[in-house]
Short mmCIF file of C-alpha atoms and ligand atoms in Angstrom, two decimals:
data_model
loop_
_atom_site.label_atom_id
_atom_site.label_comp_id
_atom_site.label_asym_id
_atom_site.label_seq_id
_atom_site.Cartn_x
_atom_site.Cartn_y
_atom_site.Cartn_z
CA MET A 1129 1.51 27.63 -3.53
CA LEU A 1130 2.25 24.64 -1.26
CA ILE A 1131 3.72 21.76 -2.05
CA ASP A 1132 2.11 18.23 -0.15
CA LEU A 1133 4.94 15.74 -0.88
CA ARG A 1134 3.62 14.26 2.74
CA SER A 1135 2.13 11.15 1.45
CA ASP A 1136 -0.63 9.84 -2.30
CA THR A 1137 -3.21 9.59 0.09
CA VAL A 1138 -3.37 14.35 -0.67
CA THR A 1139 -4.81 14.20 -3.52
CA ARG A 1140 -8.80 15.59 -3.88
CA PRO A 1141 -10.95 13.78 -5.95
CA THR A 1142 -10.50 15.50 -10.01
CA PRO A 1143 -13.93 17.32 -11.63
CA GLY A 1144 -13.99 13.17 -13.76
CA MET A 1145 -14.45 11.18 -10.34
CA LYS A 1146 -16.17 13.76 -8.77
CA GLU A 1147 -18.68 13.41 -11.64
CA ALA A 1148 -18.38 10.38 -11.68
CA MET A 1149 -19.12 9.55 -7.31
CA PHE A 1150 -22.16 12.42 -8.68
CA SER A 1151 -24.99 10.81 -11.08
CA ALA A 1152 -22.95 6.55 -8.03
CA ALA A 1153 -26.25 4.56 -8.33
CA VAL A 1154 -26.33 3.53 -4.46
CA GLY A 1155 -28.25 0.82 -2.09
CA ASP A 1156 -27.37 -0.19 1.22
CA ASP A 1157 -24.06 -2.37 1.16
CA VAL A 1158 -24.79 -4.18 4.02
CA PHE A 1159 -27.81 -5.58 2.70
CA GLY A 1160 -25.46 -6.15 -0.35
CA GLU A 1161 -27.71 -4.04 -2.53
CA ASP A 1162 -25.63 -1.17 -4.29
CA PRO A 1163 -25.01 -1.50 -7.45
CA THR A 1164 -22.22 0.63 -7.81
CA VAL A 1165 -20.54 -1.59 -4.42
CA ASN A 1166 -20.40 -4.43 -5.90
CA ALA A 1167 -19.62 -3.87 -9.66
CA LEU A 1168 -16.84 -2.18 -7.92
CA GLU A 1169 -15.28 -5.71 -6.63
CA GLU A 1170 -16.39 -7.73 -9.92
CA LYS A 1171 -14.67 -5.59 -11.58
CA ILE A 1172 -11.13 -5.46 -9.50
CA ALA A 1173 -11.40 -8.98 -8.45
CA ARG A 1174 -12.35 -10.42 -12.25
CA LEU A 1175 -8.75 -8.55 -13.39
CA PHE A 1176 -6.92 -10.03 -11.02
CA GLY A 1177 -8.69 -13.17 -11.65
CA MET A 1178 -9.34 -13.74 -8.45
CA GLU A 1179 -12.96 -15.21 -6.84
CA ALA A 1180 -14.86 -12.24 -5.06
CA ALA A 1181 -13.43 -8.96 -3.54
CA ILE A 1182 -14.88 -6.68 -0.61
CA PHE A 1183 -14.83 -3.21 -0.60
CA CYS A 1184 -13.71 -1.20 2.92
CA PRO A 1185 -13.40 1.72 4.04
CA SER A 1186 -8.74 1.65 4.48
CA GLY A 1187 -6.00 0.47 3.54
CA THR A 1188 -6.07 -1.06 6.87
CA MET A 1189 -9.32 -2.12 7.12
CA THR A 1190 -7.83 -4.97 4.86
CA ASN A 1191 -4.99 -5.78 6.05
CA GLN A 1192 -6.37 -6.74 9.49
CA ILE A 1193 -9.55 -8.42 7.64
CA ALA A 1194 -7.09 -10.60 6.22
CA ILE A 1195 -5.01 -11.31 9.30
CA ARG A 1196 -7.84 -12.38 11.18
CA LEU A 1197 -9.19 -14.56 8.47
CA HIS A 1198 -5.53 -16.86 8.35
CA THR A 1199 -3.43 -16.24 12.08
CA GLY A 1200 -5.99 -16.80 15.38
CA PRO A 1201 -4.09 -16.59 18.74
CA GLN A 1202 -1.24 -19.03 19.92
CA ARG A 1203 -0.63 -18.33 15.41
CA GLU A 1204 1.69 -16.57 13.93
CA VAL A 1205 2.57 -14.59 11.17
CA ILE A 1206 6.27 -13.95 9.13
CA CYS A 1207 6.64 -10.06 8.02
CA HIS A 1208 9.53 -7.72 7.49
CA GLU A 1209 10.23 -5.76 10.12
CA HIS A 1210 9.25 -2.60 8.19
CA SER A 1211 6.05 -3.96 6.71
CA HIS A 1212 3.20 -1.59 6.82
CA ILE A 1213 1.28 -4.14 9.46
CA TYR A 1214 3.36 -4.49 11.86
CA LEU A 1215 4.96 -0.35 12.21
CA TYR A 1216 1.83 1.78 11.49
CA GLU A 1217 -1.37 -0.29 11.59
CA GLY A 1218 -2.32 0.61 15.97
CA GLY A 1219 -1.10 -3.46 16.58
CA GLY A 1220 -3.65 -4.34 15.21
CA ILE A 1221 -2.36 -8.19 14.65
CA MET A 1222 -2.16 -8.89 18.40
CA ALA A 1223 -5.38 -6.08 19.08
CA ASN A 1224 -7.92 -7.34 16.38
CA SER A 1225 -6.27 -11.50 16.31
CA MET A 1226 -4.93 -12.26 19.60
CA ALA A 1227 -2.30 -13.10 16.54
CA SER A 1228 2.30 -13.59 17.60
CA VAL A 1229 4.64 -11.86 14.20
CA LYS A 1230 8.02 -13.29 13.33
CA LEU A 1231 10.16 -9.98 12.42
CA LEU A 1232 12.25 -10.86 9.71
CA SER A 1233 14.75 -7.89 8.47
CA GLY A 1234 15.93 -7.41 4.94
CA ASN A 1235 16.43 -4.96 2.09
CA LEU A 1236 14.43 -2.04 1.28
CA GLY A 1237 11.86 -4.07 2.65
CA LYS A 1238 11.96 -6.77 0.83
CA ILE A 1239 12.19 -10.95 2.09
CA THR A 1240 13.20 -13.76 0.13
CA VAL A 1241 12.32 -17.30 0.71
CA ASN A 1242 15.67 -18.61 2.69
CA GLN A 1243 14.48 -16.46 5.00
CA VAL A 1244 11.09 -17.27 5.54
CA ALA A 1245 11.71 -21.62 5.33
CA ALA A 1246 14.30 -20.30 8.01
CA SER A 1247 11.50 -18.83 10.37
CA ILE A 1248 8.69 -20.91 9.51
CA ASN A 1249 8.10 -22.71 13.30
CA PRO A 1250 8.30 -26.89 13.96
CA ASP A 1251 5.06 -28.41 15.39
CA ASP A 1252 6.28 -28.61 18.80
CA VAL A 1253 4.12 -26.92 22.35
CA HIS A 1254 7.31 -24.23 22.58
CA ALA A 1255 5.87 -22.40 19.79
CA PRO A 1256 2.89 -20.42 17.86
CA ASP A 1257 1.57 -22.81 14.49
CA THR A 1258 3.43 -20.00 11.48
CA ALA A 1259 0.14 -19.22 9.93
CA LEU A 1260 0.68 -16.49 6.99
CA VAL A 1261 3.43 -15.12 5.32
CA SER A 1262 2.82 -11.04 4.78
CA LEU A 1263 4.65 -10.00 1.44
CA GLU A 1264 4.01 -5.05 0.98
CA ASN A 1265 3.94 -4.01 -2.52
CA THR A 1266 5.88 -1.88 -3.18
CA MET A 1267 7.31 -1.44 -0.59
CA ASN A 1268 6.32 1.99 1.63
CA LYS A 1269 9.87 1.37 3.80
CA GLY A 1270 11.97 0.45 1.29
CA GLY A 1271 11.69 3.64 -0.07
CA GLY A 1272 8.51 2.14 -2.78
CA SER A 1273 11.11 -1.15 -4.32
CA ILE A 1274 9.36 -3.28 -6.37
CA TYR A 1275 9.34 -7.41 -5.57
CA THR A 1276 9.12 -9.31 -8.57
CA LEU A 1277 6.90 -12.14 -9.32
CA ASP A 1278 10.38 -14.81 -9.75
CA GLU A 1279 10.30 -13.31 -5.78
CA ILE A 1280 7.21 -14.03 -5.11
CA LYS A 1281 6.52 -17.84 -6.84
CA PRO A 1282 9.11 -20.13 -4.68
CA ILE A 1283 7.40 -18.85 -1.37
CA ARG A 1284 4.11 -18.78 -3.45
CA ARG A 1285 5.34 -22.81 -3.53
CA LEU A 1286 7.01 -23.11 0.26
CA CYS A 1287 3.29 -21.59 1.97
CA GLN A 1288 1.66 -23.96 0.07
CA GLU A 1289 3.80 -27.01 0.58
CA LYS A 1290 3.49 -25.94 4.21
CA GLY A 1291 -0.25 -24.89 4.71
CA ILE A 1292 0.73 -21.60 5.24
CA LYS A 1293 -1.68 -18.74 3.51
CA LEU A 1294 0.82 -15.50 1.89
CA HIS A 1295 -1.39 -11.91 2.53
CA LEU A 1296 -0.71 -9.13 -0.19
CA ASP A 1297 -0.63 -5.33 1.26
CA GLY A 1298 -0.67 -4.34 -2.10
CA ALA A 1299 -1.51 -0.70 -0.38
CA ARG A 1300 0.54 0.25 -4.18
CA LEU A 1301 0.04 -2.99 -5.57
CA PHE A 1302 -0.16 -0.53 -9.02
CA ASN A 1303 2.31 0.77 -9.25
CA ALA A 1304 4.39 -2.16 -9.25
CA LEU A 1305 3.09 -3.32 -12.66
CA VAL A 1306 2.29 -0.99 -14.22
CA GLU A 1307 6.66 -0.50 -13.60
CA THR A 1308 7.70 -4.17 -14.37
CA GLY A 1309 4.54 -4.93 -16.98
CA GLU A 1310 3.51 -7.41 -14.35
CA SER A 1311 -0.08 -8.05 -15.09
CA PRO A 1312 -2.41 -8.39 -11.51
CA ALA A 1313 -3.72 -11.83 -12.72
CA ALA A 1314 -0.03 -13.30 -12.66
CA TRP A 1315 -0.80 -11.59 -9.30
CA GLY A 1316 -3.51 -12.83 -8.46
CA ALA A 1317 -2.40 -16.09 -8.72
CA GLN A 1318 -0.08 -16.81 -6.83
CA PHE A 1319 -1.77 -14.76 -2.79
CA ASP A 1320 -4.62 -15.99 -1.11
CA THR A 1321 -6.14 -12.88 -0.38
CA ILE A 1322 -4.11 -9.76 -1.81
CA SER A 1323 -5.62 -5.83 0.21
CA ILE A 1324 -5.19 -3.29 -1.99
CA CYS A 1325 -5.58 0.76 -1.82
CA LEU A 1326 -7.68 3.34 -4.16
CA SER A 1327 -7.02 6.05 -1.41
CA LYS A 1328 -2.97 6.22 -3.16
CA GLY A 1329 -2.15 6.69 -6.30
CA LEU A 1330 -5.09 5.84 -7.17
CA GLY A 1331 -6.27 9.54 -5.90
CA CYS A 1332 -9.18 8.13 -4.35
CA PRO A 1333 -10.86 10.09 -0.45
CA ILE A 1334 -11.68 6.55 0.36
CA GLY A 1335 -11.50 2.89 -0.18
CA SER A 1336 -9.72 0.21 0.05
CA VAL A 1337 -10.64 -3.47 -1.40
CA LEU A 1338 -9.35 -6.99 -0.17
CA LEU A 1339 -9.36 -9.76 -3.31
CA GLY A 1340 -9.86 -12.79 -1.58
CA SER A 1341 -11.91 -16.07 -2.86
CA LYS A 1342 -15.46 -16.66 -2.58
CA VAL A 1343 -15.09 -18.29 1.27
CA ASP A 1344 -12.82 -16.59 2.44
CA ILE A 1345 -14.22 -12.77 0.90
CA LYS A 1346 -17.85 -14.46 2.67
CA ARG A 1347 -16.08 -14.48 5.33
CA ALA A 1348 -14.43 -10.98 5.04
CA ARG A 1349 -18.21 -9.38 5.29
CA LYS A 1350 -18.09 -11.36 8.72
CA VAL A 1351 -15.28 -9.68 9.97
CA ARG A 1352 -15.34 -5.98 8.87
CA LYS A 1353 -19.57 -5.55 10.34
CA VAL A 1354 -17.82 -6.94 13.46
CA PHE A 1355 -15.01 -3.47 12.55
CA GLY A 1356 -17.66 -1.70 12.15
CA GLY A 1357 -17.08 -1.45 8.60
CA GLY A 1358 -20.14 -2.42 7.00
CA MET A 1359 -21.00 0.89 5.36
CA ARG A 1360 -24.68 1.60 4.02
CA GLN A 1361 -24.97 4.03 0.28
CA ALA A 1362 -21.38 3.32 -0.27
CA GLY A 1363 -21.05 3.04 -3.57
CA PHE A 1364 -20.88 7.13 -4.09
CA LEU A 1365 -17.49 6.00 -2.68
CA ALA A 1366 -17.13 2.30 -4.86
CA ALA A 1367 -18.13 4.81 -8.45
CA ALA A 1368 -15.08 7.67 -6.95
CA GLY A 1369 -12.83 3.80 -7.64
CA ILE A 1370 -15.15 2.35 -10.84
CA TYR A 1371 -13.62 5.46 -12.22
CA ALA A 1372 -10.45 5.43 -10.75
CA LEU A 1373 -8.75 1.78 -12.24
CA ASP A 1374 -10.49 2.81 -15.84
CA ASN A 1375 -8.48 6.90 -15.29
CA HIS A 1376 -5.66 6.28 -13.14
CA VAL A 1377 -3.67 4.01 -13.66
CA ASP A 1378 -1.37 3.91 -16.38
CA ARG A 1379 -1.24 8.36 -14.70
CA LEU A 1380 1.39 6.35 -12.74
CA LYS A 1381 4.19 5.99 -14.45
CA GLU A 1382 4.20 10.06 -14.02
CA ASP A 1383 4.09 10.28 -11.11
CA HIS A 1384 7.42 7.35 -10.56
CA ALA A 1385 8.99 9.29 -13.86
CA ARG A 1386 9.10 12.73 -11.46
CA ALA A 1387 9.98 11.12 -8.18
CA ARG A 1388 13.25 9.29 -9.97
CA THR A 1389 13.79 13.78 -11.48
CA LEU A 1390 12.76 14.33 -7.47
CA GLY A 1391 15.58 12.09 -5.99
CA GLN A 1392 18.36 14.04 -8.83
CA MET A 1393 17.73 17.07 -6.91
CA LEU A 1394 17.22 15.74 -2.97
CA GLU A 1395 20.84 13.89 -4.52
CA ALA A 1396 22.79 16.93 -6.09
CA LEU A 1397 21.68 18.98 -2.19
CA PRO A 1398 25.13 19.06 0.74
CA VAL A 1399 22.71 17.72 3.53
CA VAL A 1400 21.41 15.04 1.38
CA SER A 1401 24.03 11.65 2.17
CA GLU A 1402 22.11 9.24 0.41
CA VAL A 1403 18.51 9.24 -1.36
CA PHE A 1404 17.08 5.67 -1.76
CA PRO A 1405 17.03 3.87 -5.45
CA VAL A 1406 13.14 5.33 -6.91
CA ALA A 1407 11.13 2.57 -7.81
CA THR A 1408 8.15 3.89 -7.46
CA ASN A 1409 6.43 7.67 -6.07
CA ILE A 1410 8.35 7.17 -2.94
CA VAL A 1411 11.91 8.70 -2.80
CA ILE A 1412 13.02 8.70 1.04
CA ALA A 1413 16.21 10.62 1.05
CA ARG A 1414 19.47 10.59 4.17
CA LEU A 1415 20.12 13.40 5.69
CA GLU A 1416 23.73 14.22 7.08
CA GLY A 1417 24.89 17.04 9.49
CA ILE A 1418 20.12 18.59 10.19
CA SER A 1419 18.12 17.01 11.48
CA PRO A 1420 15.02 15.40 10.31
CA GLU A 1421 13.21 17.51 12.29
CA SER A 1422 15.63 20.97 10.79
CA PHE A 1423 15.04 20.11 7.63
CA MET A 1424 11.38 20.16 7.32
CA ASN A 1425 11.11 22.85 8.55
CA LYS A 1426 13.17 24.40 6.44
CA LEU A 1427 11.27 23.61 3.39
CA ALA A 1428 8.00 23.81 4.96
CA GLU A 1429 9.59 27.95 6.00
CA LYS A 1430 9.48 27.30 1.89
CA ASP A 1431 6.00 26.03 1.54
CA ILE A 1432 7.30 22.07 0.53
CA LYS A 1433 5.75 19.18 3.34
CA SER A 1434 7.80 15.90 4.15
CA VAL A 1435 7.37 13.62 6.43
CA LYS A 1436 10.53 12.56 9.32
CA PHE A 1437 11.03 9.16 8.38
CA GLY A 1438 12.98 7.42 10.92
CA ALA A 1439 16.07 9.23 13.12
CA ASP A 1440 18.11 10.71 9.90
CA LEU A 1441 15.44 10.05 7.02
CA ILE A 1442 12.25 12.14 5.14
CA ARG A 1443 10.28 10.41 2.40
CA PHE A 1444 8.70 12.32 -0.56
CA VAL A 1445 5.69 10.80 -2.25
CA THR A 1446 5.51 12.69 -6.12
CA HIS A 1447 1.31 11.52 -6.72
CA HIS A 1448 -1.51 12.82 -9.14
CA ASP A 1449 -1.71 16.53 -7.92
CA PHE A 1450 2.35 17.17 -7.31
CA VAL A 1451 2.26 17.95 -12.41
CA ASP A 1452 5.70 19.06 -13.83
CA GLU A 1453 4.16 23.00 -12.92
CA GLU A 1454 5.35 21.82 -8.92
CA LEU A 1455 8.11 19.83 -9.70
CA GLU A 1456 9.87 22.56 -11.18
CA GLU A 1457 9.28 24.44 -7.96
CA PHE A 1458 10.53 22.79 -6.13
CA GLY A 1459 13.39 22.61 -8.00
CA ARG A 1460 13.66 26.80 -7.79
CA ARG A 1461 12.61 26.48 -3.38
CA ILE A 1462 15.29 23.62 -2.51
CA GLY A 1463 17.72 24.85 -4.48
CA LYS A 1464 17.53 28.07 -1.89
CA ILE A 1465 17.74 26.32 1.22
C1 PLP B 835 -1.79 3.55 3.14
C2 PLP B 835 -1.11 1.82 3.02
C3 PLP B 835 -2.00 0.53 3.21
C4 PLP B 835 -3.32 1.30 4.49
O1 PLP B 835 -3.45 2.47 4.78
P1 PLP B 835 -4.85 3.35 5.36
O2 PLP B 835 -4.65 4.67 6.00
O3 PLP B 835 -5.42 2.71 6.69
O4 PLP B 835 -5.36 3.39 4.30
C5 PLP B 835 -1.66 -0.09 3.81
N1 PLP B 835 -0.13 -0.99 3.54
C6 PLP B 835 0.59 -0.29 3.45
C7 PLP B 835 2.37 -0.08 2.89
C8 PLP B 835 0.46 2.09 3.05
O5 PLP B 835 1.18 1.85 2.22
#
């Protein structure tokens, strides 16, 4: 039995999800005529109390569209140095928007209002105009760490005072919400745009949504087209998204419980010097006396897949297809390493 913990993107659609996809009503979404895409966009916009949403093939696309909406040449985005938008989107901030980036450091991938305040450029001919602050929740590189609303609100107030837009890379926002019990609408109220992945913990094969105002999402449709993301009978994919919102949100708690146990199993290994606090479904372990490559090879010999996540770090992500049976098996196998 292969235990694949490289990412929560490795899941396959469940029979119920496939059934929903198979029976979806579809039309041409570039003409705005796919009823299932429209239903998904309306459903998730309503859930977050935001005006509109747009369905896209990937979270990279929804983030990059948001950056294009809010920035441009000689404008700047402020984000954490470990942000997905900076590290893992192929240099898209520059390539797609020709914008500048100011990177901040901070504990577990999070930045504070004071750091943001100190990073806003003066209105001066030398400096790019600070146009956007982008936050990530949960924070992948922070070990799935969570921002609470109380940390966000002062950042929102500051941005509003300064005329700066606020975007959330909420690829795993539902993982945060099921842990804190905060409502989607409370989060929707804090951001100009929010990107959410359906293809991570929610278990869809494809898809992300960008939420925002009617005006921004109308513009986003033009940007999506030029990025090559206008899809036709995409309702087959959107149906999976609707199914996931109805069936796969609450169960994220199970992924978190298994991640905590997995973290304890790793902590007990002599080669693990530290496990980042496990807040959601991501477990990052620091190794000592062995390289990530060698340790991953040993795991691979036992049919366990993980990813290198830094010079001395490896990452495991729990997901829908990793159930108690696999967790117990994981414990038995690493005991023999
Ligand atoms: C996965 C992910 C994305 C989007 O990735 P895609 O693979 O393009 O869908 C964005 N942000 C974070 C934090 C992610 O983990």
